Amino acid sequence: MKQTRIPFIAGNWKMNKTAAEAITLVYELKAALAGMEGVEVAVCPPFTALAAVKPALAGSSIKLGAQNVHAEPKGAYTGEVSIPMLKDFVDIIIIGHSERRQYFGETDQSVNKKVLAVLAAGLEPILCIGETLQQNEAGETKNVLARQVSAALSDVPAAEISRVTIAYEPIWAIGTGRAATADDAQDRCAYIRGQLRSKYGDLADQVRIQYGGSVTPANAGELIAKPDIDGALVGGASLKSADFTAIAKAAKP
Ligand code: PEP
């Protein structure tokens, strides 16, 4: 079944790169990835670089994404950005990254509202889930994942589920240089697909599940070769064109 899911590599640039720096990186990626087929690639720069990066990506198949959004279309939400504003630029929006949950108070409920709003606008969410180190060590990982999947996808209809990508990102692996083993990541991603199957039946086979957490050119191939891992959400290594390109190439079926 995996061969029908196109591998998907997305770069989460976090709070890095001015607009000028973003353009430089995008031109490097465009050149390095030109003509590559069989892998979907996206970059998610900060909001302030989107207007500059969008035209810089012209003529390339690299997609553009954002790192967050507000669920309401407009209103008195100082400092926030809405989906109608982002729709001019992006196809993809990362939702519920663990840094948003940890530092900005996002909850399963607010994540669900955002997922529903992104889907209603015809865009594609990358829904981030994952357990803390403490939850992992307490043997709670699968309970946490089940809860996060169920809450985030509450009221998401079957007709829209294939537009959702789930990024399984164990929090202890993010930015630590300590990735999950490929076998453990596969076990968690298979479990997540099982949760999807119990809600959506065979449509679960259409949902892409990425692994995220210290993905590098050295470990990407082994991770993405696993049957339920359909790509990667890449943080640190997405800021270096050579590393991100190597990860994208490692995802080629
Ligand atoms: C991330 O922030 O989504 C991430 C996976 O970061 P890193 O690749 O740096 O661990």
Short mmCIF file of N, CA, C and O in Angstrom, two decimals, residues 2 5-10 29 32-33 36-41 182 211 214-227 229-232 234 237 241-253:
data_model
loop_
_atom_site.label_atom_id
_atom_site.label_comp_id
_atom_site.label_asym_id
_atom_site.label_seq_id
_atom_site.Cartn_x
_atom_site.Cartn_y
_atom_site.Cartn_z
N LYS A 2 2.05 1.17 0.64
CA LYS A 2 2.86 2.38 0.79
C LYS A 2 3.16 3.03 -0.55
O LYS A 2 3.22 4.25 -0.64
N ARG A 5 1.36 6.04 -1.56
CA ARG A 5 1.52 7.30 -0.83
C ARG A 5 2.85 7.92 -1.25
O ARG A 5 3.91 7.32 -1.06
N ILE A 6 2.78 9.14 -1.78
CA ILE A 6 4.00 9.80 -2.24
C ILE A 6 4.76 10.30 -1.01
O ILE A 6 4.17 10.99 -0.16
N PRO A 7 6.04 9.98 -0.87
CA PRO A 7 6.77 10.45 0.31
C PRO A 7 6.77 11.98 0.37
O PRO A 7 6.83 12.65 -0.66
N PHE A 8 6.70 12.48 1.58
CA PHE A 8 6.53 13.92 1.79
C PHE A 8 7.57 14.40 2.81
O PHE A 8 7.58 13.96 3.96
N ILE A 9 8.45 15.28 2.34
CA ILE A 9 9.49 15.85 3.20
C ILE A 9 9.19 17.34 3.39
O ILE A 9 9.12 18.09 2.40
N ALA A 10 9.00 17.76 4.61
CA ALA A 10 8.70 19.18 4.86
C ALA A 10 9.76 19.75 5.81
O ALA A 10 10.17 19.09 6.76
N LEU A 29 17.91 25.30 -2.80
CA LEU A 29 17.08 24.09 -2.83
C LEU A 29 16.49 23.85 -4.22
O LEU A 29 16.44 22.71 -4.70
N ALA A 32 19.15 22.40 -6.37
CA ALA A 32 19.57 21.05 -5.98
C ALA A 32 18.48 20.01 -6.23
O ALA A 32 18.78 18.84 -6.46
N LEU A 33 17.23 20.43 -6.14
CA LEU A 33 16.12 19.47 -6.27
C LEU A 33 15.46 19.51 -7.64
O LEU A 33 14.49 18.79 -7.87
N MET A 36 13.78 16.47 -9.62
CA MET A 36 13.56 15.29 -8.77
C MET A 36 12.07 14.93 -8.79
O MET A 36 11.23 15.79 -8.56
N GLU A 37 11.79 13.67 -9.03
CA GLU A 37 10.39 13.23 -9.06
C GLU A 37 10.15 12.18 -8.00
O GLU A 37 11.10 11.56 -7.50
N GLY A 38 8.90 11.99 -7.64
CA GLY A 38 8.54 10.90 -6.75
C GLY A 38 8.55 11.26 -5.28
O GLY A 38 8.25 10.41 -4.44
N VAL A 39 8.93 12.49 -4.95
CA VAL A 39 8.92 12.94 -3.56
C VAL A 39 8.30 14.33 -3.53
O VAL A 39 8.63 15.18 -4.36
N GLU A 40 7.39 14.55 -2.60
CA GLU A 40 6.83 15.89 -2.41
C GLU A 40 7.68 16.61 -1.37
O GLU A 40 8.00 16.04 -0.33
N VAL A 41 8.07 17.83 -1.70
CA VAL A 41 8.94 18.60 -0.81
C VAL A 41 8.26 19.93 -0.50
O VAL A 41 7.70 20.57 -1.40
N ALA A 182 14.55 3.58 13.93
CA ALA A 182 13.60 3.37 12.84
C ALA A 182 12.52 2.36 13.26
O ALA A 182 11.34 2.52 12.93
N TYR A 211 7.72 11.04 10.12
CA TYR A 211 8.45 11.03 11.39
C TYR A 211 9.20 12.35 11.49
O TYR A 211 9.74 12.85 10.49
N SER A 214 15.13 15.13 14.94
CA SER A 214 16.55 14.89 14.66
C SER A 214 16.77 14.03 13.41
O SER A 214 17.65 13.17 13.39
N VAL A 215 15.96 14.29 12.39
CA VAL A 215 16.19 13.62 11.11
C VAL A 215 17.41 14.27 10.43
O VAL A 215 17.54 15.49 10.41
N THR A 216 18.29 13.44 9.90
CA THR A 216 19.51 13.89 9.23
C THR A 216 19.68 13.08 7.95
O THR A 216 19.00 12.06 7.75
N PRO A 217 20.63 13.50 7.11
CA PRO A 217 20.90 12.67 5.92
C PRO A 217 21.32 11.25 6.32
O PRO A 217 21.09 10.31 5.58
N ALA A 218 21.91 11.10 7.49
CA ALA A 218 22.41 9.78 7.90
C ALA A 218 21.29 8.82 8.31
O ALA A 218 21.42 7.61 8.12
N ASN A 219 20.21 9.34 8.88
CA ASN A 219 19.17 8.41 9.37
C ASN A 219 17.89 8.43 8.52
O ASN A 219 17.00 7.58 8.72
N ALA A 220 17.77 9.40 7.61
CA ALA A 220 16.50 9.56 6.88
C ALA A 220 16.11 8.32 6.08
O ALA A 220 14.96 7.88 6.12
N GLY A 221 17.07 7.75 5.38
CA GLY A 221 16.74 6.63 4.49
C GLY A 221 16.15 5.45 5.24
O GLY A 221 15.13 4.89 4.84
N GLU A 222 16.76 5.11 6.37
CA GLU A 222 16.29 3.96 7.14
C GLU A 222 14.90 4.22 7.71
O GLU A 222 14.03 3.34 7.73
N LEU A 223 14.68 5.45 8.19
CA LEU A 223 13.37 5.79 8.75
C LEU A 223 12.29 5.72 7.67
O LEU A 223 11.24 5.08 7.84
N ILE A 224 12.56 6.35 6.54
CA ILE A 224 11.51 6.50 5.53
C ILE A 224 11.26 5.20 4.78
O ILE A 224 10.20 5.00 4.18
N ALA A 225 12.21 4.28 4.85
CA ALA A 225 12.00 2.97 4.21
C ALA A 225 10.96 2.13 4.96
O ALA A 225 10.44 1.14 4.43
N LYS A 226 10.65 2.52 6.19
CA LYS A 226 9.70 1.72 6.98
C LYS A 226 8.29 1.84 6.38
O LYS A 226 7.93 2.90 5.86
N PRO A 227 7.49 0.78 6.48
CA PRO A 227 6.23 0.76 5.74
C PRO A 227 5.22 1.84 6.14
O PRO A 227 4.45 2.29 5.29
N ILE A 229 6.05 4.87 7.55
CA ILE A 229 6.68 6.21 7.62
C ILE A 229 6.78 6.75 6.21
O ILE A 229 7.50 6.21 5.37
N ASP A 230 6.04 7.82 5.96
CA ASP A 230 5.87 8.32 4.59
C ASP A 230 6.63 9.61 4.34
O ASP A 230 6.28 10.37 3.43
N GLY A 231 7.64 9.85 5.14
CA GLY A 231 8.41 11.08 4.94
C GLY A 231 8.85 11.62 6.27
O GLY A 231 8.86 10.91 7.29
N ALA A 232 9.25 12.90 6.26
CA ALA A 232 9.80 13.48 7.49
C ALA A 232 9.43 14.94 7.60
O ALA A 232 9.32 15.66 6.59
N VAL A 234 11.24 18.03 9.12
CA VAL A 234 12.65 18.26 9.42
C VAL A 234 12.83 19.67 9.97
O VAL A 234 12.42 20.64 9.33
N ALA A 237 17.90 20.35 10.26
CA ALA A 237 18.57 19.98 9.00
C ALA A 237 17.89 20.63 7.79
O ALA A 237 18.46 20.60 6.70
N SER A 241 20.92 23.64 2.93
CA SER A 241 20.41 23.10 1.66
C SER A 241 20.98 21.71 1.38
O SER A 241 20.24 20.84 0.90
N ALA A 242 22.25 21.49 1.67
CA ALA A 242 22.83 20.17 1.35
C ALA A 242 22.15 19.07 2.18
O ALA A 242 21.84 17.99 1.66
N ASP A 243 21.91 19.34 3.45
CA ASP A 243 21.29 18.32 4.31
C ASP A 243 19.83 18.06 3.90
O ASP A 243 19.39 16.91 3.79
N PHE A 244 19.09 19.16 3.68
CA PHE A 244 17.67 18.98 3.35
C PHE A 244 17.54 18.26 2.00
O PHE A 244 16.68 17.38 1.83
N THR A 245 18.39 18.63 1.06
CA THR A 245 18.37 17.97 -0.24
C THR A 245 18.68 16.47 -0.10
O THR A 245 18.02 15.62 -0.71
N ALA A 246 19.67 16.16 0.72
CA ALA A 246 20.04 14.75 0.90
C ALA A 246 18.88 13.97 1.54
O ALA A 246 18.62 12.82 1.18
N ILE A 247 18.19 14.60 2.47
CA ILE A 247 17.04 13.94 3.10
C ILE A 247 15.93 13.70 2.06
O ILE A 247 15.35 12.62 1.98
N ALA A 248 15.67 14.72 1.24
CA ALA A 248 14.64 14.56 0.19
C ALA A 248 15.03 13.44 -0.75
O ALA A 248 14.18 12.62 -1.14
N LYS A 249 16.30 13.38 -1.12
CA LYS A 249 16.73 12.33 -2.07
C LYS A 249 16.64 10.94 -1.41
O LYS A 249 16.34 9.95 -2.08
N ALA A 250 16.87 10.90 -0.11
CA ALA A 250 16.80 9.61 0.60
C ALA A 250 15.35 9.08 0.64
O ALA A 250 15.13 7.90 0.92
N ALA A 251 14.39 9.98 0.40
CA ALA A 251 12.98 9.56 0.46
C ALA A 251 12.51 8.98 -0.86
O ALA A 251 11.39 8.46 -0.94
N LYS A 252 13.33 9.08 -1.88
CA LYS A 252 12.88 8.57 -3.19
C LYS A 252 12.60 7.07 -3.11
O LYS A 252 13.45 6.33 -2.63
N PRO A 253 11.43 6.64 -3.56
CA PRO A 253 11.11 5.22 -3.44
C PRO A 253 12.06 4.34 -4.24
O PRO A 253 12.56 4.76 -5.25
#
